[in-house]
């Protein structure tokens, strides 16, 4: 009985986001500290060599692996919305997830989850057609993959309605609006800089299931299953360690999604 | 006992070689007439939408499906040699084959084979490092995939030495040199135009296991398992029908590789 | 005096829209029949070899040349809207136009105009930031380039306000809405099929400066400077010839934009 | 008279080699210390936004600008040989150089030179067809562009025979073979690490026109016009400053190519 009352959360991070000779740092440093790695699959970033290396790195540290598919926009790092049909999103997502699955299986691993990247994630949060594309891809691949989605998002609803497992994600260092969406990066104060504050907010999100929005209102998030952290800043490791310590101290177990979703 | 003496051959064709709005014709027409389809996977041609459609088309006609990976050279349609390492070829091949595998599995199919495309195929025919890259990819994917290779090529040897199944391929309408290699397309007479002659040569290749080289010498090919035909010319269908008729008349069964390799 | 009363119009067509081995037909057939060619520059279609060939073809037939820049979306042929900033559109447009300018100048030609492609053109028709990106690029290149735009569009206004020359374009075989926009291709009746009707509409657009909208209302277009025709259908040549004949019969001179804008 | 006896040398560096969100550092730091910038043009690296920024940076510091065209291989950063025809190399080079020229002219600058990148440069050093492609592109663009080439290379010969201006380049920190070629990066000792030694070698290359090859033989280089330095390492600035000091002390003037070639 105790176990089902126990709070658990996953720590995820976007990794393998280099491209050929373009290296994006921090993967080796952050990998041991997270429980799930979202690995780029070649559309917004990532290439076969980087994918193979990142899968090996995850295997070495026992980190769960997931696909991080994005828009076909290497030039814009998948951060620019594209007007795609549901069928295009389905097939682009299938392509990327299946390609990564090949590397995972060759290393004796299984993909745990799918987390859309950048503008595709943001669009899916509020757009049904986009969400349906992602959900249809995961259903077609049929591997029991967990979909990551913002709490109370359209994507979370479409995934759940389709009978898929869905993990609700909270962004560790991002400010939230009163409607539960993220404050845009173009706004000042979009990023919470202070480590102590980040840890408090994350613990609140997991334990109290709330976040203090930028307008000072307390917003209910519902269950939070995974915390997104960044790996590409020099302070990332320290932040993740502080998060782990804070979560454990608050009685929250930090473990990969597959063990509790 | 009769069955093991019976000659059998597969008819393969490169399909799904469009890219987005760039359509490359003939897929729907040729698909019912071949036994194996080599489907482009996005590097030299092919895109997720085209891959999904081509897999569906193969399923509809019961045609066996294989991956047709190429160099990462969309601009050159994979026809230009690139100096890649064995590790690059391995990972690029894995990426492409695994991506297609996702579409095949979603349609309830399994990939039967891998046939390298264009300059990658030609390079592998004579280069050990390139061959090793392809063979390592197929081993890592571990799905019992058959590798297509020219008879007596380096690729055939590396694949066979690695314990993989290898199908020897004869090009229906291409002239051969005395060393068993293809006469370059830049040469006049590289292509055999006359249908009757093409059929005779194919029957000879399968039944007598020989080809009349461009220097009029009879070259021994060893066993031929599959015949490569083209699908993008108006006369392709008639040629394939003539080949089928000619082969059957010569006592050769036309059936997919998976049934006899 | 007579000359300034004389009606004149240009016939433009999108050309050079292949990519490497992906050929898109009809360029050689249509080139002699039009007065201005919009040449793809490598982002949505077009590649350096195709650009060089298309410039040579235009030179041979004395056709005026212009750049046809698009979104960086080869996979979608530039037909899908992308959320780009004004600065991104400016620099992407400059890159494409300048690249084509190199080929034009090497052939002893000068670019006459810039016509945005597909979704970029449609977006610019109604979006100021997109229009500003295109206009800023043309100003920065400073070659007196004419911008093509729909009559009464945001792009036409932004270009004119910036002091650039702007040619108003009518689409020969497309149905128009009552607000002067094109009926979407996803609608039935978006395309006018009947040659006689197309010719009548084009003559009306140029001479009466009106079009009969899909709701049967007569819409005022203002001056029309150029007619967009298609080159990739078998009937394209006959349609263009019929247009020329019809226009001349109605007293309209058919000549390149540079001679009258 | 004095002036024509005076030794002069240019310091060049590859810059603008990021791609979209993939940043490659050091441009802002190194730009003030060099006399010529080789700017990537979008094929192996570089994109329109980065090109615009790098041109602005060069303008701010009065650094001469040149194009740095490469193979169409973003995935391999242009470091892998591709088997291209002379016509392909010509048109790919024209495209890249002309695109950059647009940005330079918009900023009120003129391109000074063309330096091929990576594997294209290495191939041109010894291959006539490749050299001819580059030389034909520069001739077609007709802007008096200087071609950078290794001393005694095939490229230098083809460029000079074609009547183009050619600057001979010495690599500051690379070891040379007895035949005047660079020791491959795959070899140990390919890179000279010690600053003092690098400065001595560069001064010898410019003043004595020789280099001590890896086999300890003194190799004659002929005239050296430009020294290639790297900008992407933390020690790059100090090395360039040491080179400048060493060259000036040896009586060599450091100035852009256009002032003396």
PDB file of N, CA and C in Angstrom, chain A residues 3 8-12 31 34-39 55 57-67 104 107-114 143-148 165-168 223 225-226 244 253-261:
ATOM      1  N   UNK A   3       3.609   1.837  -1.228  1.00  0.00           N
ATOM      2  CA  UNK A   3       4.214   2.199  -2.504  1.00  0.00           C
ATOM      3  C   UNK A   3       3.305   3.057  -3.374  1.00  0.00           C
ATOM      4  N   UNK A   8       6.584   9.857  -6.779  1.00  0.00           N
ATOM      5  CA  UNK A   8       7.726   9.501  -7.628  1.00  0.00           C
ATOM      6  C   UNK A   8       7.818  10.496  -8.772  1.00  0.00           C
ATOM      7  N   UNK A   9       9.001  10.784  -9.177  1.00  0.00           N
ATOM      8  CA  UNK A   9       9.144  11.680 -10.324  1.00  0.00           C
ATOM      9  C   UNK A   9      10.393  11.304 -11.118  1.00  0.00           C
ATOM     10  N   UNK A  10      10.314  11.610 -12.379  1.00  0.00           N
ATOM     11  CA  UNK A  10      11.399  11.337 -13.325  1.00  0.00           C
ATOM     12  C   UNK A  10      12.112  12.658 -13.642  1.00  0.00           C
ATOM     13  N   UNK A  11      13.402  12.577 -13.917  1.00  0.00           N
ATOM     14  CA  UNK A  11      14.136  13.780 -14.360  1.00  0.00           C
ATOM     15  C   UNK A  11      14.558  13.571 -15.814  1.00  0.00           C
ATOM     16  N   UNK A  12      14.022  14.397 -16.721  1.00  0.00           N
ATOM     17  CA  UNK A  12      14.375  14.208 -18.135  1.00  0.00           C
ATOM     18  C   UNK A  12      15.165  15.388 -18.669  1.00  0.00           C
ATOM     19  N   UNK A  31      24.266  13.108 -18.177  1.00  0.00           N
ATOM     20  CA  UNK A  31      23.629  11.786 -18.293  1.00  0.00           C
ATOM     21  C   UNK A  31      23.544  11.018 -16.972  1.00  0.00           C
ATOM     22  N   UNK A  34      20.398  12.214 -14.565  1.00  0.00           N
ATOM     23  CA  UNK A  34      18.980  12.212 -14.938  1.00  0.00           C
ATOM     24  C   UNK A  34      18.462  10.770 -14.991  1.00  0.00           C
ATOM     25  N   UNK A  35      17.159  10.620 -15.099  1.00  0.00           N
ATOM     26  CA  UNK A  35      16.603   9.260 -15.189  1.00  0.00           C
ATOM     27  C   UNK A  35      16.100   8.934 -16.596  1.00  0.00           C
ATOM     28  N   UNK A  36      15.823   9.983 -17.404  1.00  0.00           N
ATOM     29  CA  UNK A  36      15.354   9.755 -18.774  1.00  0.00           C
ATOM     30  C   UNK A  36      16.014  10.740 -19.722  1.00  0.00           C
ATOM     31  N   UNK A  37      16.483  10.208 -20.869  1.00  0.00           N
ATOM     32  CA  UNK A  37      17.128  11.061 -21.871  1.00  0.00           C
ATOM     33  C   UNK A  37      16.230  11.154 -23.100  1.00  0.00           C
ATOM     34  N   UNK A  38      15.953  12.383 -23.551  1.00  0.00           N
ATOM     35  CA  UNK A  38      15.207  12.596 -24.792  1.00  0.00           C
ATOM     36  C   UNK A  38      16.241  12.816 -25.899  1.00  0.00           C
ATOM     37  N   UNK A  39      16.327  11.878 -26.832  1.00  0.00           N
ATOM     38  CA  UNK A  39      17.427  11.901 -27.801  1.00  0.00           C
ATOM     39  C   UNK A  39      16.937  12.363 -29.167  1.00  0.00           C
ATOM     40  N   UNK A  55      23.002   6.908 -27.315  1.00  0.00           N
ATOM     41  CA  UNK A  55      22.417   5.660 -26.823  1.00  0.00           C
ATOM     42  C   UNK A  55      23.451   4.892 -25.978  1.00  0.00           C
ATOM     43  N   UNK A  57      25.931   6.111 -24.321  1.00  0.00           N
ATOM     44  CA  UNK A  57      26.134   6.858 -23.078  1.00  0.00           C
ATOM     45  C   UNK A  57      24.996   6.580 -22.095  1.00  0.00           C
ATOM     46  N   UNK A  58      23.762   6.542 -22.615  1.00  0.00           N
ATOM     47  CA  UNK A  58      22.603   6.269 -21.756  1.00  0.00           C
ATOM     48  C   UNK A  58      22.694   4.856 -21.188  1.00  0.00           C
ATOM     49  N   UNK A  59      23.107   3.929 -22.058  1.00  0.00           N
ATOM     50  CA  UNK A  59      23.233   2.529 -21.616  1.00  0.00           C
ATOM     51  C   UNK A  59      24.254   2.419 -20.471  1.00  0.00           C
ATOM     52  N   UNK A  60      25.362   3.077 -20.652  1.00  0.00           N
ATOM     53  CA  UNK A  60      26.440   3.046 -19.657  1.00  0.00           C
ATOM     54  C   UNK A  60      25.941   3.499 -18.286  1.00  0.00           C
ATOM     55  N   UNK A  61      25.073   4.512 -18.276  1.00  0.00           N
ATOM     56  CA  UNK A  61      24.609   5.060 -17.000  1.00  0.00           C
ATOM     57  C   UNK A  61      23.236   4.541 -16.595  1.00  0.00           C
ATOM     58  N   UNK A  62      22.677   3.608 -17.360  1.00  0.00           N
ATOM     59  CA  UNK A  62      21.378   3.051 -17.009  1.00  0.00           C
ATOM     60  C   UNK A  62      20.229   4.040 -17.119  1.00  0.00           C
ATOM     61  N   UNK A  63      20.425   5.081 -17.903  1.00  0.00           N
ATOM     62  CA  UNK A  63      19.385   6.089 -18.084  1.00  0.00           C
ATOM     63  C   UNK A  63      18.362   5.593 -19.114  1.00  0.00           C
ATOM     64  N   UNK A  64      17.073   5.770 -18.809  1.00  0.00           N
ATOM     65  CA  UNK A  64      16.032   5.376 -19.777  1.00  0.00           C
ATOM     66  C   UNK A  64      16.110   6.292 -20.993  1.00  0.00           C
ATOM     67  N   UNK A  65      15.798   5.728 -22.174  1.00  0.00           N
ATOM     68  CA  UNK A  65      15.928   6.513 -23.404  1.00  0.00           C
ATOM     69  C   UNK A  65      14.573   6.720 -24.075  1.00  0.00           C
ATOM     70  N   UNK A  66      14.432   7.907 -24.665  1.00  0.00           N
ATOM     71  CA  UNK A  66      13.221   8.219 -25.427  1.00  0.00           C
ATOM     72  C   UNK A  66      13.591   8.993 -26.668  1.00  0.00           C
ATOM     73  N   UNK A  67      12.627   9.062 -27.585  1.00  0.00           N
ATOM     74  CA  UNK A  67      12.855   9.797 -28.833  1.00  0.00           C
ATOM     75  C   UNK A  67      12.407  11.243 -28.658  1.00  0.00           C
ATOM     76  N   UNK A 104      18.543   1.947 -30.364  1.00  0.00           N
ATOM     77  CA  UNK A 104      18.277   1.471 -29.007  1.00  0.00           C
ATOM     78  C   UNK A 104      18.288  -0.060 -28.968  1.00  0.00           C
ATOM     79  N   UNK A 107      21.512  -1.732 -29.176  1.00  0.00           N
ATOM     80  CA  UNK A 107      22.266  -1.650 -27.920  1.00  0.00           C
ATOM     81  C   UNK A 107      21.598  -2.450 -26.809  1.00  0.00           C
ATOM     82  N   UNK A 108      20.540  -3.177 -27.150  1.00  0.00           N
ATOM     83  CA  UNK A 108      19.859  -3.992 -26.150  1.00  0.00           C
ATOM     84  C   UNK A 108      18.900  -3.195 -25.282  1.00  0.00           C
ATOM     85  N   UNK A 109      18.553  -1.986 -25.705  1.00  0.00           N
ATOM     86  CA  UNK A 109      17.606  -1.153 -24.939  1.00  0.00           C
ATOM     87  C   UNK A 109      16.260  -1.101 -25.648  1.00  0.00           C
ATOM     88  N   UNK A 110      15.269  -0.619 -24.932  1.00  0.00           N
ATOM     89  CA  UNK A 110      13.971  -0.337 -25.546  1.00  0.00           C
ATOM     90  C   UNK A 110      13.637   1.125 -25.293  1.00  0.00           C
ATOM     91  N   UNK A 111      13.057   1.791 -26.264  1.00  0.00           N
ATOM     92  CA  UNK A 111      12.640   3.170 -26.037  1.00  0.00           C
ATOM     93  C   UNK A 111      11.530   3.185 -24.994  1.00  0.00           C
ATOM     94  N   UNK A 112      11.633   4.143 -24.086  1.00  0.00           N
ATOM     95  CA  UNK A 112      10.639   4.286 -23.032  1.00  0.00           C
ATOM     96  C   UNK A 112       9.553   5.289 -23.409  1.00  0.00           C
ATOM     97  N   UNK A 113       9.962   6.360 -24.119  1.00  0.00           N
ATOM     98  CA  UNK A 113       9.015   7.460 -24.307  1.00  0.00           C
ATOM     99  C   UNK A 113       9.292   8.255 -25.575  1.00  0.00           C
ATOM    100  N   UNK A 114       8.342   9.121 -25.874  1.00  0.00           N
ATOM    101  CA  UNK A 114       8.474  10.066 -26.982  1.00  0.00           C
ATOM    102  C   UNK A 114       8.153  11.449 -26.437  1.00  0.00           C
ATOM    103  N   UNK A 143       4.618   0.207 -29.385  1.00  0.00           N
ATOM    104  CA  UNK A 143       5.652  -0.328 -28.499  1.00  0.00           C
ATOM    105  C   UNK A 143       5.400   0.071 -27.043  1.00  0.00           C
ATOM    106  N   UNK A 144       4.184   0.514 -26.757  1.00  0.00           N
ATOM    107  CA  UNK A 144       3.904   0.915 -25.384  1.00  0.00           C
ATOM    108  C   UNK A 144       4.654   2.163 -24.960  1.00  0.00           C
ATOM    109  N   UNK A 145       5.018   2.975 -25.936  1.00  0.00           N
ATOM    110  CA  UNK A 145       5.785   4.188 -25.636  1.00  0.00           C
ATOM    111  C   UNK A 145       4.941   5.186 -24.841  1.00  0.00           C
ATOM    112  N   UNK A 146       5.561   5.811 -23.855  1.00  0.00           N
ATOM    113  CA  UNK A 146       4.909   6.853 -23.054  1.00  0.00           C
ATOM    114  C   UNK A 146       5.073   8.190 -23.776  1.00  0.00           C
ATOM    115  N   UNK A 147       3.995   8.979 -23.853  1.00  0.00           N
ATOM    116  CA  UNK A 147       4.090  10.315 -24.454  1.00  0.00           C
ATOM    117  C   UNK A 147       4.249  11.359 -23.354  1.00  0.00           C
ATOM    118  N   UNK A 148       5.232  12.253 -23.514  1.00  0.00           N
ATOM    119  CA  UNK A 148       5.389  13.353 -22.573  1.00  0.00           C
ATOM    120  C   UNK A 148       4.559  14.550 -23.051  1.00  0.00           C
ATOM    121  N   UNK A 165      -0.220   5.721 -22.656  1.00  0.00           N
ATOM    122  CA  UNK A 165       0.321   6.201 -21.394  1.00  0.00           C
ATOM    123  C   UNK A 165       0.879   7.603 -21.609  1.00  0.00           C
ATOM    124  N   UNK A 166       0.592   8.500 -20.711  1.00  0.00           N
ATOM    125  CA  UNK A 166       1.028   9.879 -20.869  1.00  0.00           C
ATOM    126  C   UNK A 166       1.653  10.377 -19.573  1.00  0.00           C
ATOM    127  N   UNK A 167       2.852  10.947 -19.675  1.00  0.00           N
ATOM    128  CA  UNK A 167       3.515  11.506 -18.492  1.00  0.00           C
ATOM    129  C   UNK A 167       3.428  13.017 -18.556  1.00  0.00           C
ATOM    130  N   UNK A 168       3.012  13.625 -17.426  1.00  0.00           N
ATOM    131  CA  UNK A 168       2.864  15.077 -17.361  1.00  0.00           C
ATOM    132  C   UNK A 168       4.185  15.698 -16.941  1.00  0.00           C
ATOM    133  N   UNK A 223      -1.271  15.893 -11.404  1.00  0.00           N
ATOM    134  CA  UNK A 223      -0.081  15.067 -11.167  1.00  0.00           C
ATOM    135  C   UNK A 223       1.073  15.483 -12.094  1.00  0.00           C
ATOM    136  N   UNK A 225       4.692  14.075 -13.472  1.00  0.00           N
ATOM    137  CA  UNK A 225       5.434  12.811 -13.546  1.00  0.00           C
ATOM    138  C   UNK A 225       6.908  12.967 -13.862  1.00  0.00           C
ATOM    139  N   UNK A 226       7.232  14.085 -14.520  1.00  0.00           N
ATOM    140  CA  UNK A 226       8.625  14.226 -14.948  1.00  0.00           C
ATOM    141  C   UNK A 226       9.004  15.702 -14.974  1.00  0.00           C
ATOM    142  N   UNK A 244      17.533  16.824  -7.128  1.00  0.00           N
ATOM    143  CA  UNK A 244      17.490  15.469  -6.558  1.00  0.00           C
ATOM    144  C   UNK A 244      17.445  15.513  -5.033  1.00  0.00           C
ATOM    145  N   UNK A 253      10.584  10.017  -4.607  1.00  0.00           N
ATOM    146  CA  UNK A 253      11.557   9.115  -5.192  1.00  0.00           C
ATOM    147  C   UNK A 253      11.850   9.565  -6.630  1.00  0.00           C
ATOM    148  N   UNK A 254      13.109   9.614  -7.001  1.00  0.00           N
ATOM    149  CA  UNK A 254      13.475  10.008  -8.366  1.00  0.00           C
ATOM    150  C   UNK A 254      13.812   8.759  -9.159  1.00  0.00           C
ATOM    151  N   UNK A 255      12.982   8.431 -10.155  1.00  0.00           N
ATOM    152  CA  UNK A 255      13.204   7.199 -10.920  1.00  0.00           C
ATOM    153  C   UNK A 255      12.587   7.323 -12.310  1.00  0.00           C
ATOM    154  N   UNK A 256      13.016   6.477 -13.232  1.00  0.00           N
ATOM    155  CA  UNK A 256      12.536   6.619 -14.615  1.00  0.00           C
ATOM    156  C   UNK A 256      11.034   6.340 -14.749  1.00  0.00           C
ATOM    157  N   UNK A 257      10.424   7.018 -15.705  1.00  0.00           N
ATOM    158  CA  UNK A 257       8.996   6.914 -15.978  1.00  0.00           C
ATOM    159  C   UNK A 257       8.479   5.487 -16.080  1.00  0.00           C
ATOM    160  N   UNK A 258       9.254   4.656 -16.782  1.00  0.00           N
ATOM    161  CA  UNK A 258       8.767   3.291 -17.070  1.00  0.00           C
ATOM    162  C   UNK A 258       8.466   2.522 -15.802  1.00  0.00           C
ATOM    163  N   UNK A 259       9.065   2.954 -14.664  1.00  0.00           N
ATOM    164  CA  UNK A 259       8.862   2.201 -13.427  1.00  0.00           C
ATOM    165  C   UNK A 259       7.571   2.576 -12.710  1.00  0.00           C
ATOM    166  N   UNK A 260       6.921   3.640 -13.172  1.00  0.00           N
ATOM    167  CA  UNK A 260       5.706   4.015 -12.432  1.00  0.00           C
ATOM    168  C   UNK A 260       4.546   4.529 -13.280  1.00  0.00           C
ATOM    169  N   UNK A 261       4.770   4.766 -14.570  1.00  0.00           N
ATOM    170  CA  UNK A 261       3.640   5.193 -15.428  1.00  0.00           C
ATOM    171  C   UNK A 261       2.949   3.961 -16.021  1.00  0.00           C
TER     172      UNK A 261
END
